[in-house]
Amino acid sequence: MNDLSGVFVIDIHEDIARKLRKHCNTLYTLGSGTMALGVWSAVQIILIVMNTPEVIFPQEFQENISNSVYVIIMLVVTVVMILLSIGLYVFTGSRARAEGMGKKRRSFYIVVVAFLIIVHAVTAVLSIINIFTFNDNQESLTSIIVSIIVNATSIYILSDMIHSAVMIRILRRNAETGKE
Amino acid sequence: MQKDFHYYATYCAAFIAGFTHEESMDICYSAQFVDLCSKTLLGKIKAPAEAATTQLQLELMDTRTDTAGLQEITRIWSSFHFLPRDLHAVRKSASKKYLNKYRLICGTNSNLLEKTVKLAKDKGLQAAGIAMHVLADTWAHSYFAGTPSLVINNTDYYFYELIPEADGFSERPIRFRHNPSAPDDLENSIYVNCLYQNNENSIMNLGHGRAGHLPDYSCVRYKYMPAWGDYSEIVKDNPSDYMKAFTQMIYALKYLRGVNDNFEKDIYDTEAVKPLDDEIKAILEKRQLDACDDWQKLGERLSGKEIEDFDIEKYQSEYMQAEEKNDTFLGRFIAAALAQKSMVTYSIFSTGNKLAGSSLVKKTSHFGMRSEDNAVKGLDE
């Protein structure tokens, strides 16, 4: 009878193995959270389109086209932006989850995560600036503050994801070379 | 563990330990009865509800998870199915609340196991059967606690079955589903488990519910990350553990029979099973959900007698009709169950852990004799 006797011999140090499992678990969890962040980005896009449509379609061009064409263009652009945005988050989230579960390891998604961190950072900074230049014609103060908080949280999640992904690579390399 | 081990394998162990067929039947009946002696059954035969050794699913659904309810659950499950390994375990930076639950994690070869077996000495075959049930379950249910706790008993996606191959083991991810009516699928490693509930004290987080029936299948080997393990990996080799349970039962039963003078932890009567080693290993390794038939055939070959099917109602009318209930089979079972529950509850309470409720100790009588049987009260904090 194959007898494990309660001990499974692994070929890397137990401490490294445990850290590896911890970071894989973190990556898996954060990957799941990142996919949900795509919903927030979709909400943000919709809010921008509703509150400040001139950001997507400048006022001067609206005069040259009929209302229905304008609406169709806005809809199409909005949907495309939402799909792209959600697609980015789902892509990075699913790659992170896959790596967390020990499946194929790819690194391109880390670049995308870094890009998303920059996007969130810029959005957060713009929101902070909005607070100082706040007037009654802008979106409400509450939504600005919410936007700052969510963006800050997103930055934290995405940064932690990069940290975990990097740690996994370092630990695996250490395991292969026998370092602690 | 299931009926295949608690009933038929216990019969085999008792017979190998030297008990007669009739004595072995009483022992294995008692061992199996621990999984069925619920409040509902005791109410039906008008027996004390405090003697319950298990809780049915419907009873658990009705049990409140307030302090008193949790204490009742913990008393039963820790006393009979998840005997704590180390009531004085230490864990760095753990809060008292967490530590109390951590200390209820079941494990083998504990001080409580010694007490359990010694408590059954000279107390009859029913007490022996209860002790064997508790002993066997320490092997199957290791690493889970007999109290509802998400932070102790939860599991996650990191769950792999280890399939034996020619030169080692291959890992196959286990898929859990929540369809209790569908049988577990050994071929594809698809098993039923309890739903994830993020409430710490949810019934779904009691014992090994989050791992389904995996701990109770003798043929399965698996690895997973328990919630309490701080990302360490637990490997469970059920065939090996069940063999240890079997040989330890024989050793314990020989002590209870008077063959050995003492019962000590971590001793296994491997000599007694040598002639049957291959056969028992084959039963344990055979990939099947229920090994009752195989164990029954082995037991009947050993004794040359028929092992009757387990009948839950076998002794009920005797108990209900008797005037002296303590002299009946179930009366003796109930007394032994109460003693076991008292002993474990008091042991837990004496460490300052109130998860199993409070436990009162009878004062020394004026005859100078001290009662070993502590009265158990499920007092609210």
Tab-separated table of N, CA and C in Angstrom, chain A residues 9-132:
chain	number	residue	atom	x	y	z
A	9	VAL	N	6.269	14.480	1.427
A	9	VAL	CA	7.599	15.067	1.244
A	9	VAL	C	7.583	15.972	0.026
A	10	ILE	N	7.933	17.223	0.195
A	10	ILE	CA	7.980	18.141	-0.931
A	10	ILE	C	9.422	18.539	-1.143
A	11	ASP	N	9.733	18.963	-2.380
A	11	ASP	CA	11.141	19.180	-2.661
A	11	ASP	C	11.554	20.638	-2.468
A	12	ILE	N	10.732	21.482	-1.855
A	12	ILE	CA	11.202	22.807	-1.458
A	12	ILE	C	10.915	22.999	0.009
A	13	HIS	N	11.697	23.957	0.581
A	13	HIS	CA	11.584	24.203	2.018
A	13	HIS	C	10.146	24.562	2.366
A	14	GLU	N	9.677	24.044	3.503
A	14	GLU	CA	8.281	24.231	3.895
A	14	GLU	C	7.929	25.706	4.055
A	15	ASP	N	8.908	26.480	4.538
A	15	ASP	CA	8.640	27.905	4.747
A	15	ASP	C	8.385	28.606	3.423
A	16	ILE	N	9.197	28.290	2.424
A	16	ILE	CA	9.008	28.880	1.098
A	16	ILE	C	7.666	28.422	0.541
A	17	ALA	N	7.369	27.151	0.746
A	17	ALA	CA	6.112	26.598	0.223
A	17	ALA	C	4.915	27.326	0.831
A	18	ARG	N	5.026	27.594	2.149
A	18	ARG	CA	3.900	28.254	2.795
A	18	ARG	C	3.725	29.679	2.260
A	19	LYS	N	4.859	30.392	2.106
A	19	LYS	CA	4.777	31.771	1.588
A	19	LYS	C	4.212	31.760	0.175
A	20	LEU	N	4.624	30.754	-0.576
A	20	LEU	CA	4.147	30.642	-1.958
A	20	LEU	C	2.628	30.445	-1.967
A	21	ARG	N	2.151	29.570	-1.100
A	21	ARG	CA	0.712	29.329	-1.027
A	21	ARG	C	-0.016	30.590	-0.589
A	22	LYS	N	0.594	31.334	0.340
A	22	LYS	CA	-0.046	32.557	0.831
A	22	LYS	C	-0.199	33.565	-0.306
A	23	HIS	N	0.871	33.756	-1.071
A	23	HIS	CA	0.802	34.748	-2.153
A	23	HIS	C	-0.100	34.271	-3.285
A	24	CYS	N	-0.103	32.972	-3.530
A	24	CYS	CA	-1.016	32.440	-4.555
A	24	CYS	C	-2.467	32.664	-4.127
A	25	ASN	N	-2.720	32.434	-2.853
A	25	ASN	CA	-4.070	32.636	-2.328
A	25	ASN	C	-4.465	34.104	-2.432
A	26	THR	N	-3.501	34.999	-2.111
A	26	THR	CA	-3.772	36.439	-2.206
A	26	THR	C	-4.072	36.825	-3.650
A	27	LEU	N	-3.248	36.294	-4.553
A	27	LEU	CA	-3.431	36.617	-5.973
A	27	LEU	C	-4.788	36.137	-6.470
A	28	TYR	N	-5.167	34.960	-6.041
A	28	TYR	CA	-6.464	34.403	-6.446
A	28	TYR	C	-7.602	35.296	-5.946
A	29	THR	N	-7.512	35.691	-4.670
A	29	THR	CA	-8.558	36.525	-4.074
A	29	THR	C	-8.604	37.905	-4.746
A	30	LEU	N	-7.430	38.495	-4.955
A	30	LEU	CA	-7.389	39.827	-5.553
A	30	LEU	C	-7.840	39.781	-7.012
A	31	GLY	N	-7.514	38.676	-7.670
A	31	GLY	CA	-7.968	38.528	-9.051
A	31	GLY	C	-9.481	38.546	-9.130
A	32	SER	N	-10.112	37.849	-8.179
A	32	SER	CA	-11.575	37.835	-8.139
A	32	SER	C	-12.109	39.239	-7.886
A	33	GLY	N	-11.454	39.957	-6.951
A	33	GLY	CA	-11.886	41.325	-6.640
A	33	GLY	C	-11.704	42.261	-7.827
A	34	THR	N	-10.639	42.048	-8.577
A	34	THR	CA	-10.358	42.918	-9.724
A	34	THR	C	-11.439	42.781	-10.788
A	35	MET	N	-11.898	41.556	-10.970
A	35	MET	CA	-12.961	41.354	-11.952
A	35	MET	C	-14.203	42.143	-11.545
A	36	ALA	N	-14.453	42.218	-10.242
A	36	ALA	CA	-15.608	42.980	-9.766
A	36	ALA	C	-15.379	44.491	-9.936
A	37	LEU	N	-14.106	44.900	-9.909
A	37	LEU	CA	-13.802	46.325	-10.091
A	37	LEU	C	-14.248	46.821	-11.462
A	38	GLY	N	-14.310	45.898	-12.422
A	38	GLY	CA	-14.765	46.269	-13.758
A	38	GLY	C	-16.151	46.892	-13.718
A	39	VAL	N	-16.942	46.446	-12.760
A	39	VAL	CA	-18.309	46.998	-12.620
A	39	VAL	C	-18.225	48.471	-12.233
A	40	TRP	N	-17.272	48.755	-11.303
A	40	TRP	CA	-17.115	50.141	-10.862
A	40	TRP	C	-16.669	51.028	-12.034
A	41	SER	N	-15.765	50.524	-12.823
A	41	SER	CA	-15.295	51.338	-13.944
A	41	SER	C	-16.446	51.586	-14.922
A	42	ALA	N	-17.303	50.594	-15.110
A	42	ALA	CA	-18.463	50.774	-15.984
A	42	ALA	C	-19.389	51.851	-15.406
A	43	VAL	N	-19.573	51.827	-14.112
A	43	VAL	CA	-20.423	52.841	-13.453
A	43	VAL	C	-19.823	54.231	-13.653
A	44	GLN	N	-18.494	54.313	-13.507
A	44	GLN	CA	-17.814	55.611	-13.669
A	44	GLN	C	-18.023	56.168	-15.069
A	45	ILE	N	-17.902	55.289	-16.049
A	45	ILE	CA	-18.054	55.725	-17.448
A	45	ILE	C	-19.472	56.252	-17.666
A	46	ILE	N	-20.438	55.512	-17.134
A	46	ILE	CA	-21.840	55.935	-17.296
A	46	ILE	C	-22.071	57.291	-16.632
A	47	LEU	N	-21.475	57.485	-15.448
A	47	LEU	CA	-21.639	58.769	-14.746
A	47	LEU	C	-21.020	59.909	-15.556
A	48	ILE	N	-19.858	59.644	-16.123
A	48	ILE	CA	-19.178	60.677	-16.920
A	48	ILE	C	-20.049	61.032	-18.124
A	49	VAL	N	-20.552	60.018	-18.781
A	49	VAL	CA	-21.367	60.253	-19.984
A	49	VAL	C	-22.635	61.033	-19.631
A	50	MET	N	-23.208	60.696	-18.472
A	50	MET	CA	-24.465	61.369	-18.090
A	50	MET	C	-24.209	62.808	-17.626
A	51	ASN	N	-23.126	63.015	-16.866
A	51	ASN	CA	-22.906	64.334	-16.276
A	51	ASN	C	-22.133	65.276	-17.206
A	52	THR	N	-21.172	64.723	-17.887
A	52	THR	CA	-20.324	65.576	-18.737
A	52	THR	C	-20.146	64.930	-20.109
A	53	PRO	N	-21.211	64.867	-20.918
A	53	PRO	CA	-21.124	64.214	-22.241
A	53	PRO	C	-20.153	64.909	-23.177
A	54	GLU	N	-19.888	66.208	-22.904
A	54	GLU	CA	-18.987	66.943	-23.796
A	54	GLU	C	-17.568	66.390	-23.741
A	55	VAL	N	-17.248	65.624	-22.692
A	55	VAL	CA	-15.931	64.981	-22.613
A	55	VAL	C	-15.775	63.981	-23.770
A	56	ILE	N	-16.883	63.326	-24.136
A	56	ILE	CA	-16.813	62.320	-25.212
A	56	ILE	C	-17.144	62.963	-26.556
A	57	PHE	N	-18.125	63.827	-26.532
A	57	PHE	CA	-18.594	64.422	-27.778
A	57	PHE	C	-18.673	65.937	-27.585
A	58	PRO	N	-17.681	66.696	-28.065
A	58	PRO	CA	-17.654	68.150	-27.826
A	58	PRO	C	-18.921	68.843	-28.347
A	59	GLN	N	-19.276	69.923	-27.681
A	59	GLN	CA	-20.522	70.650	-27.948
A	59	GLN	C	-20.631	71.079	-29.420
A	60	GLU	N	-19.483	71.571	-29.985
A	60	GLU	CA	-19.538	72.149	-31.339
A	60	GLU	C	-19.967	71.115	-32.383
A	61	PHE	N	-19.644	69.840	-32.163
A	61	PHE	CA	-20.009	68.823	-33.155
A	61	PHE	C	-21.473	68.430	-33.037
A	62	GLN	N	-22.073	68.671	-31.876
A	62	GLN	CA	-23.481	68.290	-31.694
A	62	GLN	C	-24.405	69.100	-32.592
A	63	GLU	N	-23.979	70.335	-32.890
A	63	GLU	CA	-24.868	71.209	-33.661
A	63	GLU	C	-24.996	70.738	-35.107
A	64	ASN	N	-23.993	70.007	-35.581
A	64	ASN	CA	-23.991	69.629	-36.997
A	64	ASN	C	-24.728	68.331	-37.284
A	65	ILE	N	-25.181	67.673	-36.252
A	65	ILE	CA	-25.848	66.384	-36.492
A	65	ILE	C	-27.195	66.367	-35.787
A	66	SER	N	-28.045	65.451	-36.262
A	66	SER	CA	-29.380	65.374	-35.663
A	66	SER	C	-29.287	64.711	-34.285
A	67	ASN	N	-30.355	64.883	-33.529
A	67	ASN	CA	-30.398	64.341	-32.164
A	67	ASN	C	-30.241	62.829	-32.123
A	68	SER	N	-30.970	62.182	-33.044
A	68	SER	CA	-30.962	60.705	-33.017
A	68	SER	C	-29.572	60.154	-33.342
A	69	VAL	N	-28.918	60.787	-34.278
A	69	VAL	CA	-27.553	60.344	-34.626
A	69	VAL	C	-26.628	60.550	-33.426
A	70	TYR	N	-26.814	61.679	-32.792
A	70	TYR	CA	-26.006	62.005	-31.608
A	70	TYR	C	-26.190	60.940	-30.533
A	71	VAL	N	-27.450	60.605	-30.296
A	71	VAL	CA	-27.736	59.599	-29.260
A	71	VAL	C	-27.104	58.255	-29.617
A	72	ILE	N	-27.248	57.867	-30.884
A	72	ILE	CA	-26.688	56.580	-31.316
A	72	ILE	C	-25.161	56.563	-31.141
A	73	ILE	N	-24.546	57.657	-31.563
A	73	ILE	CA	-23.082	57.719	-31.440
A	73	ILE	C	-22.660	57.628	-29.980
A	74	MET	N	-23.386	58.380	-29.135
A	74	MET	CA	-23.044	58.368	-27.703
A	74	MET	C	-23.204	56.967	-27.116
A	75	LEU	N	-24.295	56.320	-27.530
A	75	LEU	CA	-24.559	54.969	-27.006
A	75	LEU	C	-23.448	54.012	-27.411
A	76	VAL	N	-23.123	54.080	-28.702
A	76	VAL	CA	-22.107	53.152	-29.221
A	76	VAL	C	-20.773	53.393	-28.522
A	77	VAL	N	-20.402	54.657	-28.433
A	77	VAL	CA	-19.111	54.987	-27.791
A	77	VAL	C	-19.112	54.535	-26.340
A	78	THR	N	-20.231	54.780	-25.660
A	78	THR	CA	-20.317	54.403	-24.235
A	78	THR	C	-20.193	52.896	-24.079
A	79	VAL	N	-20.948	52.166	-24.882
A	79	VAL	CA	-20.914	50.697	-24.774
A	79	VAL	C	-19.510	50.168	-25.067
A	80	VAL	N	-18.886	50.725	-26.109
A	80	VAL	CA	-17.533	50.264	-26.452
A	80	VAL	C	-16.571	50.533	-25.300
A	81	MET	N	-16.689	51.717	-24.720
A	81	MET	CA	-15.790	52.061	-23.607
A	81	MET	C	-16.031	51.147	-22.416
A	82	ILE	N	-17.315	50.866	-22.153
A	82	ILE	CA	-17.629	49.987	-21.016
A	82	ILE	C	-17.056	48.590	-21.264
A	83	LEU	N	-17.278	48.084	-22.475
A	83	LEU	CA	-16.791	46.734	-22.776
A	83	LEU	C	-15.266	46.661	-22.687
A	84	LEU	N	-14.626	47.699	-23.222
A	84	LEU	CA	-13.149	47.720	-23.146
A	84	LEU	C	-12.680	47.738	-21.699
A	85	SER	N	-13.339	48.582	-20.937
A	85	SER	CA	-12.945	48.747	-19.540
A	85	SER	C	-13.154	47.447	-18.763
A	86	ILE	N	-14.375	46.909	-18.912
A	86	ILE	CA	-14.667	45.657	-18.203
A	86	ILE	C	-13.728	44.553	-18.687
A	87	GLY	N	-13.515	44.547	-19.999
A	87	GLY	CA	-12.633	43.530	-20.576
A	87	GLY	C	-11.245	43.565	-19.968
A	88	LEU	N	-10.721	44.786	-19.760
A	88	LEU	CA	-9.390	44.930	-19.161
A	88	LEU	C	-9.361	44.308	-17.760
A	89	TYR	N	-10.384	44.637	-16.970
A	89	TYR	CA	-10.396	44.146	-15.587
A	89	TYR	C	-10.602	42.634	-15.550
A	90	VAL	N	-11.491	42.152	-16.393
A	90	VAL	CA	-11.725	40.704	-16.423
A	90	VAL	C	-10.463	39.980	-16.885
A	91	PHE	N	-9.790	40.548	-17.854
A	91	PHE	CA	-8.549	39.943	-18.346
A	91	PHE	C	-7.511	39.833	-17.229
A	92	THR	N	-7.269	40.962	-16.552
A	92	THR	CA	-6.244	40.938	-15.506
A	92	THR	C	-6.688	40.062	-14.340
A	93	GLY	N	-7.955	40.161	-13.984
A	93	GLY	CA	-8.463	39.365	-12.862
A	93	GLY	C	-8.378	37.874	-13.135
A	94	SER	N	-8.749	37.495	-14.346
A	94	SER	CA	-8.743	36.056	-14.661
A	94	SER	C	-7.319	35.521	-14.761
A	95	ARG	N	-6.417	36.334	-15.287
A	95	ARG	CA	-5.007	35.889	-15.346
A	95	ARG	C	-4.441	35.726	-13.932
A	96	ALA	N	-4.787	36.690	-13.070
A	96	ALA	CA	-4.287	36.618	-11.692
A	96	ALA	C	-4.849	35.384	-10.989
A	97	ARG	N	-6.118	35.126	-11.202
A	97	ARG	CA	-6.736	33.939	-10.592
A	97	ARG	C	-6.073	32.665	-11.096
A	98	ALA	N	-5.833	32.628	-12.385
A	98	ALA	CA	-5.212	31.431	-12.971
A	98	ALA	C	-3.825	31.210	-12.385
A	99	GLU	N	-3.058	32.284	-12.260
A	99	GLU	CA	-1.723	32.118	-11.676
A	99	GLU	C	-1.833	31.736	-10.205
A	100	GLY	N	-2.816	32.306	-9.508
A	100	GLY	CA	-3.010	31.962	-8.099
A	100	GLY	C	-3.361	30.503	-7.911
A	101	MET	N	-4.018	29.926	-8.917
A	101	MET	CA	-4.397	28.512	-8.811
A	101	MET	C	-3.315	27.595	-9.349
A	102	GLY	N	-2.186	28.183	-9.728
A	102	GLY	CA	-1.058	27.365	-10.153
A	102	GLY	C	-1.107	26.976	-11.611
A	103	LYS	N	-1.982	27.631	-12.348
A	103	LYS	CA	-2.046	27.308	-13.789
A	103	LYS	C	-0.966	28.102	-14.522
A	104	LYS	N	-1.098	28.152	-15.845
A	104	LYS	CA	-0.031	28.757	-16.656
A	104	LYS	C	0.312	30.159	-16.172
A	105	ARG	N	1.603	30.428	-16.137
A	105	ARG	CA	2.038	31.720	-15.639
A	105	ARG	C	2.337	32.652	-16.793
A	106	ARG	N	1.620	33.781	-16.859
A	106	ARG	CA	1.903	34.772	-17.893
A	106	ARG	C	2.160	36.097	-17.211
A	107	SER	N	2.983	36.939	-17.797
A	107	SER	CA	3.367	38.170	-17.117
A	107	SER	C	2.759	39.421	-17.717
A	108	PHE	N	2.147	39.330	-18.886
A	108	PHE	CA	1.656	40.545	-19.567
A	108	PHE	C	0.595	41.260	-18.728
A	109	TYR	N	-0.167	40.468	-17.963
A	109	TYR	CA	-1.268	41.087	-17.214
A	109	TYR	C	-0.728	42.040	-16.147
A	110	ILE	N	0.521	41.807	-15.709
A	110	ILE	CA	1.108	42.693	-14.702
A	110	ILE	C	1.296	44.093	-15.300
A	111	VAL	N	1.651	44.148	-16.566
A	111	VAL	CA	1.792	45.443	-17.256
A	111	VAL	C	0.433	46.144	-17.303
A	112	VAL	N	-0.605	45.371	-17.599
A	112	VAL	CA	-1.960	45.937	-17.657
A	112	VAL	C	-2.375	46.447	-16.277
A	113	VAL	N	-2.010	45.685	-15.234
A	113	VAL	CA	-2.338	46.115	-13.866
A	113	VAL	C	-1.653	47.440	-13.560
A	114	ALA	N	-0.389	47.551	-13.967
A	114	ALA	CA	0.342	48.799	-13.738
A	114	ALA	C	-0.351	49.961	-14.452
A	115	PHE	N	-0.808	49.697	-15.666
A	115	PHE	CA	-1.552	50.731	-16.425
A	115	PHE	C	-2.825	51.134	-15.685
A	116	LEU	N	-3.527	50.142	-15.153
A	116	LEU	CA	-4.776	50.428	-14.433
A	116	LEU	C	-4.504	51.231	-13.165
A	117	ILE	N	-3.382	50.937	-12.510
A	117	ILE	CA	-3.021	51.706	-11.306
A	117	ILE	C	-2.853	53.182	-11.687
A	118	ILE	N	-2.187	53.417	-12.823
A	118	ILE	CA	-1.969	54.801	-13.269
A	118	ILE	C	-3.307	55.476	-13.556
A	119	VAL	N	-4.188	54.752	-14.220
A	119	VAL	CA	-5.516	55.316	-14.557
A	119	VAL	C	-6.262	55.699	-13.273
A	120	HIS	N	-6.245	54.776	-12.302
A	120	HIS	CA	-6.939	55.051	-11.036
A	120	HIS	C	-6.282	56.202	-10.288
A	121	ALA	N	-4.968	56.261	-10.348
A	121	ALA	CA	-4.253	57.336	-9.644
A	121	ALA	C	-4.608	58.697	-10.260
A	122	VAL	N	-4.633	58.722	-11.581
A	122	VAL	CA	-4.976	59.986	-12.267
A	122	VAL	C	-6.416	60.398	-11.932
A	123	THR	N	-7.301	59.416	-11.949
A	123	THR	CA	-8.707	59.706	-11.624
A	123	THR	C	-8.840	60.226	-10.197
A	124	ALA	N	-8.093	59.603	-9.291
A	124	ALA	CA	-8.158	60.026	-7.886
A	124	ALA	C	-7.632	61.449	-7.733
A	125	VAL	N	-6.529	61.733	-8.416
A	125	VAL	CA	-5.936	63.085	-8.322
A	125	VAL	C	-6.915	64.124	-8.892
A	126	LEU	N	-7.507	63.802	-10.028
A	126	LEU	CA	-8.476	64.727	-10.636
A	126	LEU	C	-9.655	64.958	-9.698
A	127	SER	N	-10.080	63.906	-9.013
A	127	SER	CA	-11.199	64.032	-8.070
A	127	SER	C	-10.801	64.940	-6.905
A	128	ILE	N	-9.562	64.784	-6.443
A	128	ILE	CA	-9.090	65.639	-5.334
A	128	ILE	C	-9.068	67.092	-5.782
A	129	ILE	N	-8.600	67.295	-7.006
A	129	ILE	CA	-8.573	68.668	-7.536
A	129	ILE	C	-9.989	69.218	-7.618
A	130	ASN	N	-10.921	68.372	-8.003
A	130	ASN	CA	-12.341	68.775	-8.105
A	130	ASN	C	-12.881	69.274	-6.781
A	131	ILE	N	-12.396	68.680	-5.698
A	131	ILE	CA	-12.887	69.099	-4.379
A	131	ILE	C	-12.505	70.561	-4.130
A	132	PHE	N	-11.274	70.874	-4.497
A	132	PHE	CA	-10.800	72.237	-4.217
A	132	PHE	C	-11.435	73.263	-5.141
